Amino acid sequence: PAAAVGLGARNVQVNPPAVLRVQTPPNPELARLQRQRQLLEERRRELQRAREAEEEEQAAARAVEEEEALRKQVLTKLDGEGVRFRSGTEDVLEYAVYLGMNLHEDLGLLWIADQALQADDPEGWEQCESPNGDVYYMHEVTKQVLWQHPLDYQYQQLYLTEKKKVAGGLKPVALEHRAAPPAEAPSDARADGAPPAAGEDDALRRTLQGLLGTSYGELRTLLTEPAQCKAPVRCFVIRHKSRMGGSKFDFFMSISKNDDMYCFTAKKHSVAKGCYYSIALDQDEVRRPKAGSESFVGKVRSDRKSQEYTLYDDGASPDGKDKDARPELRKELLHVSFLNSLRNRNPGAMQVLLPRVDAKGNALTVQPTDPEGSLAEKLKRNDTAQLLEMKNREPKWNTASQMYQLDFHGRATLASCKNIQLHSKEGDPADVAFLMGKVEENKFNVDFKAPFSCLQAFAFALIVFDNSSGAF
C-alpha cells in the first residue's frame, strides 16, 4: 500500500494543512512600560545634553574670566613699565591675540600688533561688501579677492619670524616708551571744561520726552523704556569694522534737523557658544563692560548658529555669577528667532517677540529664573498671549517694473539684505514700527516708534548685522 500511494502521489496535489493563527490581544501594561521606558531614555538624553551644554558654558565663562585676568595683569605690567602705544592698549592686546600671540610669552613682540593697527592699507586693495553682507577685499588691478584683511597675513608672518628669532636666542625689538597721545575732548564738551548747564539738560530732556512720548526724567530711562510716540523717531547706526572681528557700532538719534544725539555704543565679543554684543552709554567703551558698570545697559546674546538672539538688560543672570554687582535678576527685552539667515534672501523667515506694553507705557516683565520662563521657550510653546509678535513687512509686486518693491520713503538708498521693516503681526502691515535702511557703506538709518524702546531698536539692528554677516 505504501508503494501504491507513492506511485499515485505523482499526479495528486496535496494541500498543506491549514495553520491556525491566533492573534494575541495587546497588552496595555506592556505598552505602557515600553512608552515609559522611552520617555525615561529621552529625558536622560535631554539631561545629558543640558549637562554638557552647562559644562561648555561654564568652561567658556572660565576662559573669558581667565582671559580678562591675564589682560589685567599685562595692562598692569605695561603701565608699571611706562609702556605706551600709538594705538589703544586694549586694541593692541586684542589684535595680538588675534595674530596668535601668547600674552604670557610675547610681551616683547606687542609692537607688531601696534604697528599693524597703525599701518595704512596696502595700495590697490579696496574693502567691499557682498549682497549677503560678507566683507571681502579686492585688488583693483589684479582683481584678486581676499576674505581677510591684506595686512593680517603680512603681520602674522612678521610675528612668526620674530618669534623664531627669540627662540634662537636673539633679543626682540625693545618696546618703545612713547608718551601717551593727548586725549581729545568729546565733541559736546564745553571749552572751559565745565559740565553742561542745568538749563541745557532740561532742554534736552524735554526734547527727548517730546520725541519719545514719555515723561521719564533720567536719560538712561528715556533710552531704555518703551516709547509711546506714534510718529517714528529717526536714528542711525554707524558701523566700525574691525580686522579682529570685534566690530563696534554707534547709535545716534536725530533730535532736530541739524543735531544728532549720541545714545549707545555696542561691541561684539566672541565666546565658545556664539557671540554677544555689550551695549553701553559710553562712546569710548572698548572693553567688556562689567555688570557693575554704570555705563552698561544691556547685552544681546546669540547662539552658535546665529539663529536665536535675546536682548537682556543690565541685571544679574539666573546662575548667580554676577549677583554681587547686580542684585536684581536680569529681564529679557527682546527675542528674535530666524528660520534661516537673512543671507538666504528670505527676510520674512523670522519671529520677533517683545514684552507687551500697556496703555501707560509699562512693559510686561519677563524675568525668568529658569529656561522654561524665557522668551525663547515661550515662543516654542506658542505661549505668546502676553507678548507682542512683530512681522517683517513683505514687498509687493509692481506690474510696471515687474519686480517686488517695498517703499522705504527715502530712508534706504542702497540695496542690502539689511533693509527691513517690522510691523505688528496683529496689525496693519502699513503701520511700520521699525525700519532699517542702508544709506552709506557703514551708515544705516533706523526709525522706530511704540512699542519699541531706543535700546530695543538698536539691539534689533545689531541682530540684523550679525545674522546677515553669517558670522559664527
Short mmCIF file of C-alpha atoms in Angstrom, two decimals:
data_model
loop_
_atom_site.label_atom_id
_atom_site.label_comp_id
_atom_site.label_asym_id
_atom_site.label_seq_id
_atom_site.Cartn_x
_atom_site.Cartn_y
_atom_site.Cartn_z
CA PRO A 1 0.00 0.00 0.00
CA ALA A 2 2.86 2.40 0.69
CA ALA A 3 4.25 1.89 -2.84
CA ALA A 4 0.85 2.31 -4.37
CA VAL A 5 0.39 5.51 -2.56
CA GLY A 6 3.82 6.62 -3.68
CA LEU A 7 3.07 5.91 -7.34
CA GLY A 8 -0.28 7.56 -7.24
CA ALA A 9 1.09 10.58 -5.47
CA ARG A 10 2.78 11.81 -8.62
CA ASN A 11 -0.44 13.18 -10.01
CA VAL A 12 -2.12 14.05 -6.76
CA GLN A 13 -1.75 17.59 -5.36
CA VAL A 14 -1.69 17.53 -1.63
CA ASN A 15 -2.53 20.81 0.10
CA PRO A 16 -0.64 21.57 3.32
CA PRO A 17 -2.73 21.62 6.43
CA ALA A 18 -4.18 24.99 7.31
CA VAL A 19 -2.31 26.90 10.02
CA LEU A 20 -4.48 28.30 12.71
CA ARG A 21 -3.28 31.86 13.54
CA VAL A 22 -4.25 33.11 16.94
CA GLN A 23 -3.96 36.89 17.38
CA THR A 24 -2.66 37.76 20.79
CA PRO A 25 -4.53 40.70 22.29
CA PRO A 26 -2.34 43.76 23.01
CA ASN A 27 -1.00 44.03 26.50
CA PRO A 28 -1.74 47.58 27.75
CA GLU A 29 0.59 47.21 30.69
CA LEU A 30 3.48 46.15 28.47
CA ALA A 31 2.84 49.03 26.06
CA ARG A 32 2.73 51.46 28.97
CA LEU A 33 6.01 50.19 30.33
CA GLN A 34 7.66 50.44 26.92
CA ARG A 35 6.43 54.00 26.47
CA GLN A 36 7.58 54.89 29.97
CA ARG A 37 11.00 53.43 29.21
CA GLN A 38 11.21 55.51 26.03
CA LEU A 39 10.26 58.67 27.90
CA LEU A 40 12.84 57.98 30.58
CA GLU A 41 15.51 57.44 27.94
CA GLU A 42 14.55 60.66 26.15
CA ARG A 43 14.63 62.50 29.46
CA ARG A 44 18.03 61.03 30.26
CA ARG A 45 19.38 62.20 26.91
CA GLU A 46 17.91 65.69 27.44
CA LEU A 47 19.52 65.93 30.87
CA GLN A 48 22.82 64.76 29.42
CA ARG A 49 22.65 67.38 26.68
CA ALA A 50 21.73 70.07 29.20
CA ARG A 51 24.59 69.00 31.46
CA GLU A 52 27.06 69.09 28.57
CA ALA A 53 25.77 72.49 27.46
CA GLU A 54 26.09 73.83 31.02
CA GLU A 55 29.63 72.47 31.33
CA GLU A 56 30.53 74.01 27.99
CA GLU A 57 29.08 77.35 29.02
CA GLN A 58 30.93 77.23 32.34
CA ALA A 59 34.17 76.40 30.53
CA ALA A 60 33.60 79.31 28.16
CA ALA A 61 32.88 81.62 31.09
CA ARG A 62 36.06 80.46 32.84
CA ALA A 63 38.04 81.05 29.66
CA VAL A 64 36.65 84.58 29.40
CA GLU A 65 37.46 85.24 33.07
CA GLU A 66 40.99 83.87 32.66
CA GLU A 67 41.49 85.99 29.55
CA GLU A 68 40.28 89.08 31.38
CA ALA A 69 42.54 88.31 34.35
CA LEU A 70 45.53 87.83 32.04
CA ARG A 71 44.81 91.09 30.23
CA LYS A 72 44.60 92.92 33.54
CA GLN A 73 47.97 91.52 34.56
CA VAL A 74 49.50 92.55 31.25
CA LEU A 75 47.94 96.03 31.45
CA THR A 76 49.29 96.46 34.98
CA LYS A 77 52.75 95.32 33.90
CA LEU A 78 52.80 97.61 30.87
CA ASP A 79 51.56 100.55 32.91
CA GLY A 80 54.18 99.90 35.58
CA GLU A 81 56.93 99.89 32.96
CA GLY A 82 55.58 103.05 31.35
CA VAL A 83 54.96 101.38 28.01
CA ARG A 84 52.75 103.37 25.66
CA PHE A 85 51.45 102.52 22.21
CA ARG A 86 50.20 104.66 19.39
CA SER A 87 47.02 102.57 19.36
CA GLY A 88 44.86 101.88 22.39
CA THR A 89 46.47 99.31 24.67
CA GLU A 90 43.30 97.20 24.75
CA ASP A 91 43.20 97.15 20.95
CA VAL A 92 46.86 96.16 20.80
CA LEU A 93 46.32 93.24 23.17
CA GLU A 94 43.21 92.09 21.34
CA TYR A 95 44.91 92.19 17.96
CA ALA A 96 47.98 90.46 19.38
CA VAL A 97 45.80 87.55 20.46
CA TYR A 98 44.20 87.56 17.01
CA LEU A 99 47.67 87.23 15.45
CA GLY A 100 48.33 84.22 17.65
CA MET A 101 50.48 85.78 20.35
CA ASN A 102 50.70 84.38 23.86
CA LEU A 103 50.44 87.34 26.22
CA HIS A 104 52.48 85.46 28.81
CA GLU A 105 55.41 84.94 26.47
CA ASP A 106 55.23 87.58 23.75
CA LEU A 107 55.17 90.91 25.59
CA GLY A 108 58.32 91.90 23.74
CA LEU A 109 56.51 91.47 20.41
CA LEU A 110 53.46 93.61 21.08
CA TRP A 111 54.98 96.31 18.89
CA ILE A 112 53.97 94.17 15.91
CA ALA A 113 50.27 94.45 16.79
CA ASP A 114 50.64 98.19 17.41
CA GLN A 115 52.39 98.66 14.08
CA ALA A 116 49.71 96.66 12.29
CA LEU A 117 46.91 98.76 13.72
CA GLN A 118 48.65 101.95 12.63
CA ALA A 119 49.61 100.69 9.16
CA ASP A 120 47.87 102.13 6.12
CA ASP A 121 46.01 99.76 3.87
CA PRO A 122 48.23 98.50 1.04
CA GLU A 123 47.69 100.31 -2.22
CA GLY A 124 45.32 98.84 -4.74
CA TRP A 125 43.11 97.00 -2.25
CA GLU A 126 39.51 98.03 -1.76
CA GLN A 127 37.20 96.89 1.04
CA CYS A 128 33.90 95.60 -0.34
CA GLU A 129 30.73 94.00 0.94
CA SER A 130 28.82 91.28 -0.84
CA PRO A 131 25.00 91.45 -1.15
CA ASN A 132 24.90 88.84 1.62
CA GLY A 133 26.79 91.11 4.00
CA ASP A 134 30.22 89.43 3.85
CA VAL A 135 33.25 91.72 3.93
CA TYR A 136 36.00 90.98 1.42
CA TYR A 137 38.95 92.77 -0.19
CA MET A 138 39.58 93.12 -3.92
CA HIS A 139 42.71 94.33 -5.71
CA GLU A 140 41.81 96.99 -8.25
CA VAL A 141 44.31 95.77 -10.86
CA THR A 142 44.62 92.01 -10.42
CA LYS A 143 41.01 91.56 -9.16
CA GLN A 144 42.36 89.15 -6.54
CA VAL A 145 39.87 88.60 -3.72
CA LEU A 146 40.83 88.01 -0.08
CA TRP A 147 38.39 87.16 2.67
CA GLN A 148 40.68 88.59 5.37
CA HIS A 149 42.44 91.93 5.53
CA PRO A 150 45.56 92.03 3.32
CA LEU A 151 47.67 93.20 6.28
CA ASP A 152 46.71 90.28 8.53
CA TYR A 153 48.82 87.71 6.71
CA GLN A 154 51.75 90.12 6.48
CA TYR A 155 51.87 90.74 10.23
CA GLN A 156 51.19 87.14 11.15
CA GLN A 157 54.29 86.20 9.16
CA LEU A 158 56.26 89.02 10.79
CA TYR A 159 55.24 87.75 14.23
CA LEU A 160 56.29 84.18 13.38
CA THR A 161 59.63 85.42 12.06
CA GLU A 162 60.35 87.48 15.18
CA LYS A 163 59.19 84.60 17.36
CA LYS A 164 61.76 82.31 15.74
CA LYS A 165 64.46 84.91 16.40
CA VAL A 166 63.55 84.98 20.07
CA ALA A 167 63.55 81.19 20.22
CA GLY A 168 67.01 81.25 18.63
CA GLY A 169 68.37 83.42 21.40
CA LEU A 170 68.17 86.81 19.66
CA LYS A 171 66.90 89.75 21.66
CA PRO A 172 63.49 91.02 20.49
CA VAL A 173 62.97 94.58 19.40
CA ALA A 174 62.51 96.67 22.53
CA LEU A 175 59.14 98.15 23.30
CA GLU A 176 59.05 101.87 22.76
CA HIS A 177 58.23 104.01 25.78
CA ARG A 178 56.21 106.63 24.00
CA ALA A 179 54.30 109.39 25.65
CA ALA A 180 50.61 108.81 25.52
CA PRO A 181 48.85 111.00 22.95
CA PRO A 182 46.75 113.79 24.42
CA ALA A 183 43.15 112.79 24.90
CA GLU A 184 40.74 114.51 22.59
CA ALA A 185 37.85 116.26 24.23
CA PRO A 186 34.40 114.95 23.31
CA SER A 187 32.65 116.97 20.65
CA ASP A 188 29.95 118.01 23.11
CA ALA A 189 32.38 119.10 25.84
CA ARG A 190 32.46 122.76 26.84
CA ALA A 191 35.61 124.77 26.07
CA ASP A 192 36.11 125.63 29.74
CA GLY A 193 35.74 122.01 30.85
CA ALA A 194 32.61 122.75 32.88
CA PRO A 195 29.67 120.33 32.76
CA PRO A 196 26.63 121.28 30.72
CA ALA A 197 24.43 123.82 32.37
CA ALA A 198 21.28 122.68 34.11
CA GLY A 199 19.19 124.58 31.60
CA GLU A 200 20.79 122.66 28.73
CA ASP A 201 19.98 119.34 30.44
CA ASP A 202 16.38 120.40 30.93
CA ALA A 203 16.05 121.42 27.29
CA LEU A 204 17.49 118.09 26.08
CA ARG A 205 15.20 116.17 28.44
CA ARG A 206 12.13 118.00 27.16
CA THR A 207 13.20 117.36 23.56
CA LEU A 208 13.56 113.62 24.18
CA GLN A 209 10.28 113.47 26.08
CA GLY A 210 8.55 115.12 23.14
CA LEU A 211 10.13 112.76 20.59
CA LEU A 212 9.51 109.57 22.58
CA GLY A 213 6.16 110.50 24.06
CA THR A 214 7.27 109.65 27.61
CA SER A 215 7.83 111.65 30.78
CA TYR A 216 10.84 109.95 32.38
CA GLY A 217 13.37 112.29 33.96
CA GLU A 218 16.61 110.32 33.60
CA LEU A 219 18.35 109.98 30.25
CA ARG A 220 19.08 106.30 30.84
CA THR A 221 15.41 105.56 31.48
CA LEU A 222 14.29 107.59 28.47
CA LEU A 223 16.51 105.47 26.23
CA THR A 224 15.74 102.06 27.73
CA GLU A 225 11.98 102.19 28.41
CA PRO A 226 9.35 101.71 25.65
CA ALA A 227 8.46 104.75 23.60
CA GLN A 228 4.83 105.87 23.36
CA CYS A 229 5.14 108.03 20.27
CA LYS A 230 3.07 107.40 17.15
CA ALA A 231 5.46 109.19 14.81
CA PRO A 232 8.77 107.43 14.03
CA VAL A 233 11.88 108.57 15.87
CA ARG A 234 14.68 108.95 13.32
CA CYS A 235 18.05 107.46 14.25
CA PHE A 236 21.08 105.94 12.55
CA VAL A 237 23.84 103.40 13.20
CA ILE A 238 27.49 103.89 12.31
CA ARG A 239 29.39 100.63 11.83
CA HIS A 240 33.12 100.47 12.62
CA LYS A 241 34.55 97.35 11.02
CA SER A 242 37.48 95.60 12.64
CA ARG A 243 40.01 93.18 11.22
CA MET A 244 39.89 91.39 14.57
CA GLY A 245 36.20 90.62 14.36
CA GLY A 246 35.24 92.82 17.32
CA SER A 247 33.20 95.31 15.32
CA LYS A 248 31.79 98.37 17.06
CA PHE A 249 28.54 100.20 16.41
CA ASP A 250 27.45 103.69 17.47
CA PHE A 251 23.77 104.65 17.70
CA PHE A 252 22.62 108.25 17.26
CA MET A 253 19.21 109.90 17.46
CA SER A 254 18.31 112.86 15.25
CA ILE A 255 16.79 115.30 17.73
CA SER A 256 16.44 118.10 15.16
CA LYS A 257 17.21 118.78 11.52
CA ASN A 258 20.79 119.77 12.38
CA ASP A 259 21.53 117.98 15.65
CA ASP A 260 22.17 114.29 16.38
CA MET A 261 22.46 112.94 19.92
CA TYR A 262 24.73 110.03 20.76
CA CYS A 263 22.86 107.21 22.54
CA PHE A 264 24.77 103.91 22.70
CA THR A 265 27.88 102.03 21.66
CA ALA A 266 27.95 98.26 21.17
CA LYS A 267 30.89 95.93 20.71
CA LYS A 268 30.91 92.34 19.53
CA HIS A 269 32.63 89.66 21.63
CA SER A 270 33.27 86.04 20.65
CA VAL A 271 32.62 83.20 23.08
CA ALA A 272 32.53 79.42 22.75
CA LYS A 273 28.74 79.22 22.31
CA GLY A 274 28.40 82.02 19.76
CA CYS A 275 28.82 85.72 20.40
CA TYR A 276 27.34 88.61 22.32
CA TYR A 277 27.16 92.37 21.98
CA SER A 278 27.72 94.53 25.05
CA ILE A 279 25.80 97.82 24.94
CA ALA A 280 26.92 100.87 26.90
CA LEU A 281 26.20 104.56 27.23
CA ASP A 282 29.91 105.32 26.87
CA GLN A 283 31.09 106.01 23.32
CA ASP A 284 34.69 105.24 24.28
CA GLU A 285 33.79 101.90 25.86
CA VAL A 286 36.15 99.37 24.27
CA ARG A 287 36.40 96.72 26.97
CA ARG A 288 33.81 94.23 28.12
CA PRO A 289 31.60 96.33 30.42
CA LYS A 290 31.36 94.82 33.87
CA ALA A 291 27.94 94.11 35.29
CA GLY A 292 28.50 96.80 37.92
CA SER A 293 29.47 99.47 35.39
CA GLU A 294 27.10 102.41 35.31
CA SER A 295 27.54 102.75 31.55
CA PHE A 296 26.48 99.14 30.88
CA VAL A 297 22.79 98.95 29.86
CA GLY A 298 22.35 95.52 28.27
CA LYS A 299 23.59 92.62 26.23
CA VAL A 300 22.47 90.83 23.05
CA ARG A 301 23.40 87.15 23.10
CA SER A 302 23.43 84.82 20.10
CA ASP A 303 23.59 81.06 19.80
CA ARG A 304 26.36 79.31 17.88
CA LYS A 305 24.38 79.22 14.62
CA SER A 306 23.38 82.90 14.75
CA GLN A 307 19.72 81.92 14.56
CA GLU A 308 18.49 82.73 18.10
CA TYR A 309 19.06 86.12 19.76
CA THR A 310 17.93 87.57 23.09
CA LEU A 311 18.32 91.09 24.50
CA TYR A 312 18.88 91.30 28.26
CA ASP A 313 19.00 94.37 30.45
CA ASP A 314 21.84 95.01 32.92
CA GLY A 315 20.54 92.65 35.64
CA ALA A 316 22.21 89.53 37.01
CA SER A 317 21.95 86.18 35.22
CA PRO A 318 19.89 83.43 36.92
CA ASP A 319 23.02 81.36 37.60
CA GLY A 320 24.05 83.99 40.13
CA LYS A 321 27.55 84.64 38.77
CA ASP A 322 27.20 88.42 38.92
CA LYS A 323 24.65 88.90 41.71
CA ASP A 324 27.20 90.76 43.83
CA ALA A 325 27.39 93.53 41.23
CA ARG A 326 23.72 93.45 40.20
CA PRO A 327 21.37 92.10 42.89
CA GLU A 328 18.32 92.34 40.64
CA LEU A 329 17.66 89.47 38.24
CA ARG A 330 18.02 90.39 34.58
CA LYS A 331 15.00 90.96 32.33
CA GLU A 332 14.50 89.76 28.77
CA LEU A 333 13.53 92.64 26.50
CA LEU A 334 13.56 91.11 23.00
CA HIS A 335 13.88 87.74 21.31
CA VAL A 336 14.44 87.03 17.61
CA SER A 337 14.33 83.59 16.03
CA PHE A 338 15.44 83.18 12.41
CA LEU A 339 14.14 80.21 10.44
CA ASN A 340 17.00 80.86 8.04
CA SER A 341 19.65 83.52 7.58
CA LEU A 342 18.96 86.89 6.00
CA ARG A 343 21.71 85.89 3.58
CA ASN A 344 19.24 83.44 2.03
CA ARG A 345 17.23 86.39 0.70
CA ASN A 346 14.12 85.38 2.61
CA PRO A 347 13.99 88.06 5.31
CA GLY A 348 10.39 87.17 6.15
CA ALA A 349 11.53 83.96 7.85
CA MET A 350 11.93 85.40 11.34
CA GLN A 351 9.92 85.70 14.54
CA VAL A 352 10.35 88.80 16.73
CA LEU A 353 8.96 88.87 20.26
CA LEU A 354 8.60 91.89 22.56
CA PRO A 355 7.01 92.08 26.01
CA ARG A 356 3.56 93.61 25.53
CA VAL A 357 3.24 97.28 26.56
CA ASP A 358 0.09 98.60 28.26
CA ALA A 359 -1.63 101.92 27.61
CA LYS A 360 0.53 103.65 30.25
CA GLY A 361 3.75 102.57 28.57
CA ASN A 362 4.64 99.85 31.08
CA ALA A 363 6.10 96.71 29.53
CA LEU A 364 5.32 93.22 30.78
CA THR A 365 8.17 91.99 32.98
CA VAL A 366 9.85 88.87 31.63
CA GLN A 367 12.31 87.91 34.35
CA PRO A 368 12.81 84.14 34.14
CA THR A 369 14.58 82.21 36.88
CA ASP A 370 14.98 79.16 34.62
CA PRO A 371 14.97 78.49 30.85
CA GLU A 372 11.29 77.48 30.86
CA GLY A 373 10.24 81.06 31.51
CA SER A 374 12.38 82.61 28.79
CA LEU A 375 11.02 84.29 25.68
CA ALA A 376 12.64 81.57 23.55
CA GLU A 377 10.77 78.79 25.35
CA LYS A 378 7.51 80.74 25.32
CA LEU A 379 7.85 81.04 21.56
CA LYS A 380 8.48 77.31 21.19
CA ARG A 381 5.34 76.55 23.25
CA ASN A 382 3.36 79.21 21.37
CA ASP A 383 2.72 80.84 24.74
CA THR A 384 2.64 84.38 23.36
CA ALA A 385 -0.66 85.71 24.70
CA GLN A 386 1.13 88.31 26.87
CA LEU A 387 3.72 89.09 24.22
CA LEU A 388 3.79 91.15 21.06
CA GLU A 389 4.93 89.39 17.90
CA MET A 390 6.36 91.50 15.10
CA LYS A 391 6.42 90.50 11.45
CA ASN A 392 8.67 91.52 8.58
CA ARG A 393 6.76 93.59 6.02
CA GLU A 394 6.66 91.79 2.70
CA PRO A 395 7.30 93.59 -0.60
CA LYS A 396 4.53 93.96 -3.18
CA TRP A 397 4.63 93.05 -6.84
CA ASN A 398 4.92 96.06 -9.15
CA THR A 399 3.42 95.22 -12.52
CA ALA A 400 5.09 98.22 -14.18
CA SER A 401 8.64 97.32 -13.12
CA GLN A 402 7.94 93.57 -13.00
CA MET A 403 9.63 93.19 -9.63
CA TYR A 404 8.88 93.11 -5.90
CA GLN A 405 9.22 96.51 -4.24
CA LEU A 406 8.97 97.98 -0.77
CA ASP A 407 8.80 101.73 -0.19
CA PHE A 408 11.29 102.98 2.39
CA HIS A 409 10.27 106.64 1.89
CA GLY A 410 13.87 107.68 1.18
CA ARG A 411 15.28 106.08 4.35
CA ALA A 412 17.08 103.38 2.34
CA THR A 413 19.05 104.39 -0.74
CA LEU A 414 21.30 101.34 -1.25
CA ALA A 415 20.28 97.73 -1.86
CA SER A 416 21.04 95.50 1.11
CA CYS A 417 19.67 92.39 2.80
CA LYS A 418 19.68 94.55 5.95
CA ASN A 419 16.86 96.76 4.64
CA ILE A 420 13.95 95.68 6.85
CA GLN A 421 10.58 96.92 8.06
CA LEU A 422 8.68 95.41 11.00
CA HIS A 423 5.02 95.72 11.90
CA SER A 424 2.77 94.06 14.45
CA LYS A 425 1.61 90.63 13.33
CA GLU A 426 -1.84 91.53 14.60
CA GLY A 427 -1.99 94.95 12.94
CA ASP A 428 -1.87 96.76 9.62
CA PRO A 429 1.28 95.98 7.59
CA ALA A 430 1.48 99.66 6.62
CA ASP A 431 1.83 100.62 10.31
CA VAL A 432 5.61 100.12 10.48
CA ALA A 433 7.09 100.17 14.00
CA PHE A 434 10.72 99.60 12.97
CA LEU A 435 12.64 100.45 9.80
CA MET A 436 16.28 99.87 8.89
CA GLY A 437 17.78 101.10 5.62
CA LYS A 438 21.27 101.33 4.20
CA VAL A 439 22.33 104.78 3.03
CA GLU A 440 26.15 104.54 3.02
CA GLU A 441 28.75 101.80 3.21
CA ASN A 442 28.78 101.90 7.02
CA LYS A 443 25.72 104.02 7.83
CA PHE A 444 22.21 102.66 8.26
CA ASN A 445 19.08 104.59 9.13
CA VAL A 446 16.99 103.16 11.96
CA ASP A 447 13.50 104.50 12.67
CA PHE A 448 11.28 103.25 15.49
CA LYS A 449 8.13 104.09 17.41
CA ALA A 450 5.96 102.48 20.06
CA PRO A 451 6.19 99.77 21.33
CA PHE A 452 9.96 99.74 20.70
CA SER A 453 12.38 101.43 23.05
CA CYS A 454 15.53 103.08 21.78
CA LEU A 455 17.54 100.20 23.27
CA GLN A 456 15.36 97.56 21.61
CA ALA A 457 15.64 99.29 18.22
CA PHE A 458 19.43 99.39 18.46
CA ALA A 459 19.53 95.77 19.61
CA PHE A 460 17.44 94.59 16.67
CA ALA A 461 19.74 96.46 14.29
CA LEU A 462 22.71 94.64 15.86
CA ILE A 463 20.91 91.33 15.36
CA VAL A 464 20.35 92.14 11.69
CA PHE A 465 24.03 92.98 11.28
CA ASP A 466 25.13 89.74 12.92
CA ASN A 467 22.71 87.40 11.18
CA SER A 468 23.27 88.87 7.74
CA SER A 469 27.04 88.66 8.12
CA GLY A 470 26.86 84.91 8.62
CA ALA A 471 29.36 85.15 11.48
CA PHE A 472 29.74 82.19 13.84
#
